[in-house]
Each structure stands twice: as C-alpha cells, then as structure tokens.
PDB file of C-alpha atoms in Angstrom:
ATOM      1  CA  UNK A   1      14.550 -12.011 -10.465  1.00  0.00           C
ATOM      2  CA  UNK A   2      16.729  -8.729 -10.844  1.00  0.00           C
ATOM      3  CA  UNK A   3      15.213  -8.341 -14.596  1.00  0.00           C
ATOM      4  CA  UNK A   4      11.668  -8.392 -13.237  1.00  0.00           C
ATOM      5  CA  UNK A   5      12.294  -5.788 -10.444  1.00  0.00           C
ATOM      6  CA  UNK A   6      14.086  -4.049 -13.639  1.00  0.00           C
ATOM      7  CA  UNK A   7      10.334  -4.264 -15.609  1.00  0.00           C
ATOM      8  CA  UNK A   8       8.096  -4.000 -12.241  1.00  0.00           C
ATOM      9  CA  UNK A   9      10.174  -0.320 -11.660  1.00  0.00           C
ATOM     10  CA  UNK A  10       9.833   0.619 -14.818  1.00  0.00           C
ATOM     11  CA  UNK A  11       5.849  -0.069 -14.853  1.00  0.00           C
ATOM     12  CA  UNK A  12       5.954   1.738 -12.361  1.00  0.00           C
ATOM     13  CA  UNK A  13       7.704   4.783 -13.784  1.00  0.00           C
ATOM     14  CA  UNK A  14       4.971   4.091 -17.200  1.00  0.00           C
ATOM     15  CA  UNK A  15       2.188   4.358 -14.738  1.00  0.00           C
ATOM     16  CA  UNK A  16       3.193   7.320 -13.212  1.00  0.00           C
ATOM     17  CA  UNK A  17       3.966   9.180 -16.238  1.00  0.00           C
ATOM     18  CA  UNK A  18       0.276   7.935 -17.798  1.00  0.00           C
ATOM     19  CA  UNK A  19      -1.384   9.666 -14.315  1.00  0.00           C
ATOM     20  CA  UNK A  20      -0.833  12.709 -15.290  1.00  0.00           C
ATOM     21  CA  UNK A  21      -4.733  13.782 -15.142  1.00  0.00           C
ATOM     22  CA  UNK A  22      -4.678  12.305 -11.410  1.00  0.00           C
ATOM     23  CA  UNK A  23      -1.658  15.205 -10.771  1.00  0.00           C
ATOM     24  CA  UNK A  24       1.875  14.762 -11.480  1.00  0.00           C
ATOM     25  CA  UNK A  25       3.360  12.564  -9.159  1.00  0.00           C
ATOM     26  CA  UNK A  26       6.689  13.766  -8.688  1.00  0.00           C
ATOM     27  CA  UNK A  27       7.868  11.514  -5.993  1.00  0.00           C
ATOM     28  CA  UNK A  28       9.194   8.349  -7.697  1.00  0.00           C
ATOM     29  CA  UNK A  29       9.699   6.421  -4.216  1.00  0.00           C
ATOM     30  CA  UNK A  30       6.478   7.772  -2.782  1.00  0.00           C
ATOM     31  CA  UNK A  31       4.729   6.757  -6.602  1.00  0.00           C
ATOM     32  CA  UNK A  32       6.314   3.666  -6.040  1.00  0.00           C
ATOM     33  CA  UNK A  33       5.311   2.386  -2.258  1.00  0.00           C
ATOM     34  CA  UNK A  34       1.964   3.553  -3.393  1.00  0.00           C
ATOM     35  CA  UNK A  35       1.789   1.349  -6.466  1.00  0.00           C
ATOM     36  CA  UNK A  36       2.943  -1.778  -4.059  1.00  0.00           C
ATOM     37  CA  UNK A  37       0.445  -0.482  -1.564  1.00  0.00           C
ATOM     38  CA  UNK A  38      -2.444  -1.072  -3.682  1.00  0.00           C
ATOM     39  CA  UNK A  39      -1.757  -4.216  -5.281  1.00  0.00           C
ATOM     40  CA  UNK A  40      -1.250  -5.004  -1.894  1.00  0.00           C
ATOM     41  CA  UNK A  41      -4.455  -4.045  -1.118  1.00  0.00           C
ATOM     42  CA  UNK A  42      -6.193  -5.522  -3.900  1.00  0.00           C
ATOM     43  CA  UNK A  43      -4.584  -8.873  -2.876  1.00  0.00           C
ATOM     44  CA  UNK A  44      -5.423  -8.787   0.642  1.00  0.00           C
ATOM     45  CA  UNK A  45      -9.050  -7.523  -0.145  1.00  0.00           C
ATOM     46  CA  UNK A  46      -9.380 -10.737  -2.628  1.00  0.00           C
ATOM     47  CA  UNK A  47      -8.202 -13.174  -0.370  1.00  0.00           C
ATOM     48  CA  UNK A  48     -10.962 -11.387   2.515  1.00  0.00           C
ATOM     49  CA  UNK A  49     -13.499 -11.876   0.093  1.00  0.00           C
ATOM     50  CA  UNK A  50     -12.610 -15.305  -0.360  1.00  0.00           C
ATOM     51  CA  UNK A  51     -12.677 -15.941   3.239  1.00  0.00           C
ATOM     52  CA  UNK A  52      -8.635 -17.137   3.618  1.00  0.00           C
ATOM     53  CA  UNK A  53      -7.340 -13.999   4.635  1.00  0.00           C
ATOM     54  CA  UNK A  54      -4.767 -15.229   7.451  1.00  0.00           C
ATOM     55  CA  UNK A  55      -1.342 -13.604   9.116  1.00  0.00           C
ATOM     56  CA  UNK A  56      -0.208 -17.453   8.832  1.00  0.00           C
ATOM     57  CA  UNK A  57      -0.646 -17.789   5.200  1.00  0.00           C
ATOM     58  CA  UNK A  58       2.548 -16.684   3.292  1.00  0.00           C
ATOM     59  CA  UNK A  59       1.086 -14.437   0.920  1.00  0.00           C
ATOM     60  CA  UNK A  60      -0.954 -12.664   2.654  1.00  0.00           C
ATOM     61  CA  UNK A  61       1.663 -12.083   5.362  1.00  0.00           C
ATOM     62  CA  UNK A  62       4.139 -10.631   2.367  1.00  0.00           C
ATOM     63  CA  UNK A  63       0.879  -8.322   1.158  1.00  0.00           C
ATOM     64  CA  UNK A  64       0.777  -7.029   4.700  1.00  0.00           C
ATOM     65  CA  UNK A  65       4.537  -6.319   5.194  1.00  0.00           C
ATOM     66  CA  UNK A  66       4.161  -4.160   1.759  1.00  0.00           C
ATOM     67  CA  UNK A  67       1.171  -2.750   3.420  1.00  0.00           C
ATOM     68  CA  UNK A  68       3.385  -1.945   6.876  1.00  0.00           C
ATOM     69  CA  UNK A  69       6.488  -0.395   4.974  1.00  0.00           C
ATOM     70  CA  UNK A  70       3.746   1.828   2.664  1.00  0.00           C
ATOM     71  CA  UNK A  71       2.503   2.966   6.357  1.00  0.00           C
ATOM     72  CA  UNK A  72       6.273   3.536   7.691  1.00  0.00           C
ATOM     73  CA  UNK A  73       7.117   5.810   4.324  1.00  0.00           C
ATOM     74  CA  UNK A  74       4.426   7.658   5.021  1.00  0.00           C
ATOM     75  CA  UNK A  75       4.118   8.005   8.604  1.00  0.00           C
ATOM     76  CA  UNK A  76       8.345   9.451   7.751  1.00  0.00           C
ATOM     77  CA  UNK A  77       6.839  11.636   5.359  1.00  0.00           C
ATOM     78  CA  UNK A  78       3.483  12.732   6.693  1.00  0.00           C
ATOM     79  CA  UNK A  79       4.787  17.019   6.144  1.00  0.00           C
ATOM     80  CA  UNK A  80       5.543  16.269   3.323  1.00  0.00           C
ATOM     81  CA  UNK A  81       2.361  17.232   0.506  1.00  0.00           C
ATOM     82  CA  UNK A  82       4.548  16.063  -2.401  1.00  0.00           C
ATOM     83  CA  UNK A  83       5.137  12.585  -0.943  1.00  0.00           C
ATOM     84  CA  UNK A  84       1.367  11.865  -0.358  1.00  0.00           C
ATOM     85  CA  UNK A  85       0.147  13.338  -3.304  1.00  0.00           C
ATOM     86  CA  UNK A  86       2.465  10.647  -5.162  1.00  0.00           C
ATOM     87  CA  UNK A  87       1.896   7.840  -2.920  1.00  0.00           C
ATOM     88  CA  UNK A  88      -1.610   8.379  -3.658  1.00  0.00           C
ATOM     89  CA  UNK A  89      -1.465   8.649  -7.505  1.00  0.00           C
ATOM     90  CA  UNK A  90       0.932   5.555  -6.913  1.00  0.00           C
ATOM     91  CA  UNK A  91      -1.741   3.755  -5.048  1.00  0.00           C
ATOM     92  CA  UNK A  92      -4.173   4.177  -7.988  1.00  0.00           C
ATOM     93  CA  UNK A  93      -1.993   3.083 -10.662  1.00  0.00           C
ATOM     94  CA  UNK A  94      -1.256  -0.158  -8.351  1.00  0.00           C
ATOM     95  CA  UNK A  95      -4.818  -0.609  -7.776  1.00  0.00           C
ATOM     96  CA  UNK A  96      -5.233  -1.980 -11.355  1.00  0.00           C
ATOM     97  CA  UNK A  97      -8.596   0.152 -12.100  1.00  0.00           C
ATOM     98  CA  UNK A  98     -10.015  -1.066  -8.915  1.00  0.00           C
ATOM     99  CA  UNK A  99      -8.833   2.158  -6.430  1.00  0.00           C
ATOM    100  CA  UNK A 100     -10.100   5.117  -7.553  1.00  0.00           C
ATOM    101  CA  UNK A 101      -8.411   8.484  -6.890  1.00  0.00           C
ATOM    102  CA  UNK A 102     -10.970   9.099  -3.676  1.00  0.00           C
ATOM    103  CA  UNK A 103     -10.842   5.658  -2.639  1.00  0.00           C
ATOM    104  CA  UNK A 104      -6.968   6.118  -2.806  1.00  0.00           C
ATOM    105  CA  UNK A 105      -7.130   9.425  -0.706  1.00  0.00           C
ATOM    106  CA  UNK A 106      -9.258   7.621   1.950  1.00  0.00           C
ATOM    107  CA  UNK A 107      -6.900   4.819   2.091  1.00  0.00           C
ATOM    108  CA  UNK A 108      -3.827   7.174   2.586  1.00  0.00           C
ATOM    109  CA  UNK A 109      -5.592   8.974   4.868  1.00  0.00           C
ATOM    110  CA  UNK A 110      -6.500   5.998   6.894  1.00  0.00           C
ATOM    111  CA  UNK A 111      -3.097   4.602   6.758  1.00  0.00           C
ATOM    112  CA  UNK A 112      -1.896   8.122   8.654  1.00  0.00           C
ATOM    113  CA  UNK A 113      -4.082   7.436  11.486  1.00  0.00           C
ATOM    114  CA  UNK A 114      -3.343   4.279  11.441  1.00  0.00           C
ATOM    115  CA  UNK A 115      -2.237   3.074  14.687  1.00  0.00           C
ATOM    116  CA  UNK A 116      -2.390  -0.558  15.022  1.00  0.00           C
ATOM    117  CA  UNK A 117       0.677  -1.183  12.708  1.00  0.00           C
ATOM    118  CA  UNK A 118       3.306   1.277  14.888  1.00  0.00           C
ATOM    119  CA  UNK A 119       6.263  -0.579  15.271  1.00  0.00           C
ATOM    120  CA  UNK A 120       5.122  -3.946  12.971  1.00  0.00           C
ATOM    121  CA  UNK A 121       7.824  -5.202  11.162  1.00  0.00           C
ATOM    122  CA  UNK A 122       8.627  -9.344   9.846  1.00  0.00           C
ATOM    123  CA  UNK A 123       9.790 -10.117  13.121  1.00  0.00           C
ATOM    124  CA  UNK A 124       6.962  -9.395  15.248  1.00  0.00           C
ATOM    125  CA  UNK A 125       4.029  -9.372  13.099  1.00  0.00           C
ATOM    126  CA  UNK A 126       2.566 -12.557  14.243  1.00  0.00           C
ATOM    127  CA  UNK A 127       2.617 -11.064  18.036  1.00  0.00           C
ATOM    128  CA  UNK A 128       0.639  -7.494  17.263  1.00  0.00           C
ATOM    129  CA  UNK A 129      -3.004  -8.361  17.509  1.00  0.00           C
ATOM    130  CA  UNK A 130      -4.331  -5.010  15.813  1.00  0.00           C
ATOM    131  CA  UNK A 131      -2.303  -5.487  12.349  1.00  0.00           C
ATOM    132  CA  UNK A 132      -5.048  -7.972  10.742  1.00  0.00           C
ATOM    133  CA  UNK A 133      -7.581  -5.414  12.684  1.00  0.00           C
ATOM    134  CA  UNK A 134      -5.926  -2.238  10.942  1.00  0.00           C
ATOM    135  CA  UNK A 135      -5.756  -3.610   7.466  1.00  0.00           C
ATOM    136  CA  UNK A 136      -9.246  -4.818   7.617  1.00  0.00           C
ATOM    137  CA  UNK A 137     -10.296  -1.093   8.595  1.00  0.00           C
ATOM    138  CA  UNK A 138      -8.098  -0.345   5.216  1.00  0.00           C
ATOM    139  CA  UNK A 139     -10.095  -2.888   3.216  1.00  0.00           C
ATOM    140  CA  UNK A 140     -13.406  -1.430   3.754  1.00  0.00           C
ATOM    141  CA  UNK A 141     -12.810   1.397   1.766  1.00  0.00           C
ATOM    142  CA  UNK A 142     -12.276  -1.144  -1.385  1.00  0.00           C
ATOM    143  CA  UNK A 143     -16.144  -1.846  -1.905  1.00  0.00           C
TER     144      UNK A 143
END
C-alpha cells in the first residue's frame, strides 16, 4: 500500500510537470488535492450516470470525503491565487482528459461557494442532507 501512494504521488508530480501549457502549478499539495478531486469527480459522475450514486455505498462515500477535504484545502486557502491556480491544473490532470481547464475553473469555483459541505467530515456525513445535493451541483459541470 505505501509503494502505491509512493507511484500515485509521483504521478502526480509527472502530471504536474507535463501541465505546463495549463500554467505552472507550483503548489504540489494544492496540484495534488486537485488531482484526487477530479478523479473523484469522475467517479462520482460515473456512478450518477449509472444511476447508483448513494452516501451508503462505500465508494462513493470515500469519492465524496476526497471531494470534502479538496473543499476544506481550498476553502483554507481561498487568498491564496497560487493554491487555486494549482488545485485547478491538479484537477485537470486528475480528470483523466475528461475535465477540461474551464470545466476545472468552474468546478473550483463552485466548490468556493460551496456551502452545503461546511463542516462535513467521516463522522457526520450520513447526517448533512445538502452533501449529495452539493456534489450533484459539482457534477453538472462534467457534461
């Protein structure tokens, strides 16, 4: 397990060096969240369109937890230009081809307004009512 979190960062790192056309991302944690943020995404929007999309079903409820902590590093960071700009170039390397850079603005841009996943975390996540709500707002922007 500690050898593929070894390979997953340094994808990660690979990715973010090959985006250099999208803007150098020069925040490796922010690059990072925004990777997991869009397979995330990708995930979530997959199991939508297959119609099992549930806060009981395992994955889905790890996909939205990677979602939530993407939303808490940026809500932290939200001054900070740097940060987003790398969470977004992140978010389109994670996307696998499927988030564009606009689509990954508009998704980062959502998740600041966000406000139905304030104060979410593993504990509570099955109690907050707006969490499926606010990712399915996030989905829409994955056409």
């Amino acid at each position: 397990m500690k050898k593929f979190g070894i390979i997953m960062m340094f994808a990660a790192l690979l990715g973010v060096t090959a985006c250099g056309t999208l803007g150098a991302a020069t925040d490796t944690a922010a690059a990072t969240s925004g990777a997991a943020c869009g397979r995330a995404l990708i995930a979530l929007n997959n199991s939508k369109k297959a119609g099992t999309l549930a806060i009981t079903n395992p994955t889905d409820l790890s996909n939205m937890l990677i979602v939530i902590n993407a939303y808490n590093g940026l809500k932290t960071n939200k001054e900070n230009a740097n940060y987003k700009k790398s969470f977004t170039t992140g978010m389109v390397t994670g996307g696998n081809n499927l988030i564009n850079q606009a689509t990954a603005t508009t998704i980062t841009n959502s998740l600041l307004n966000a406000t139905g996943l304030d104060g979410v975390n593993t504990n509570n996540i099955a109690q907050k009512a707006q969490t499926v709500g606010t990712i399915l707002q996030l989905l829409g922007a994955l056409k």
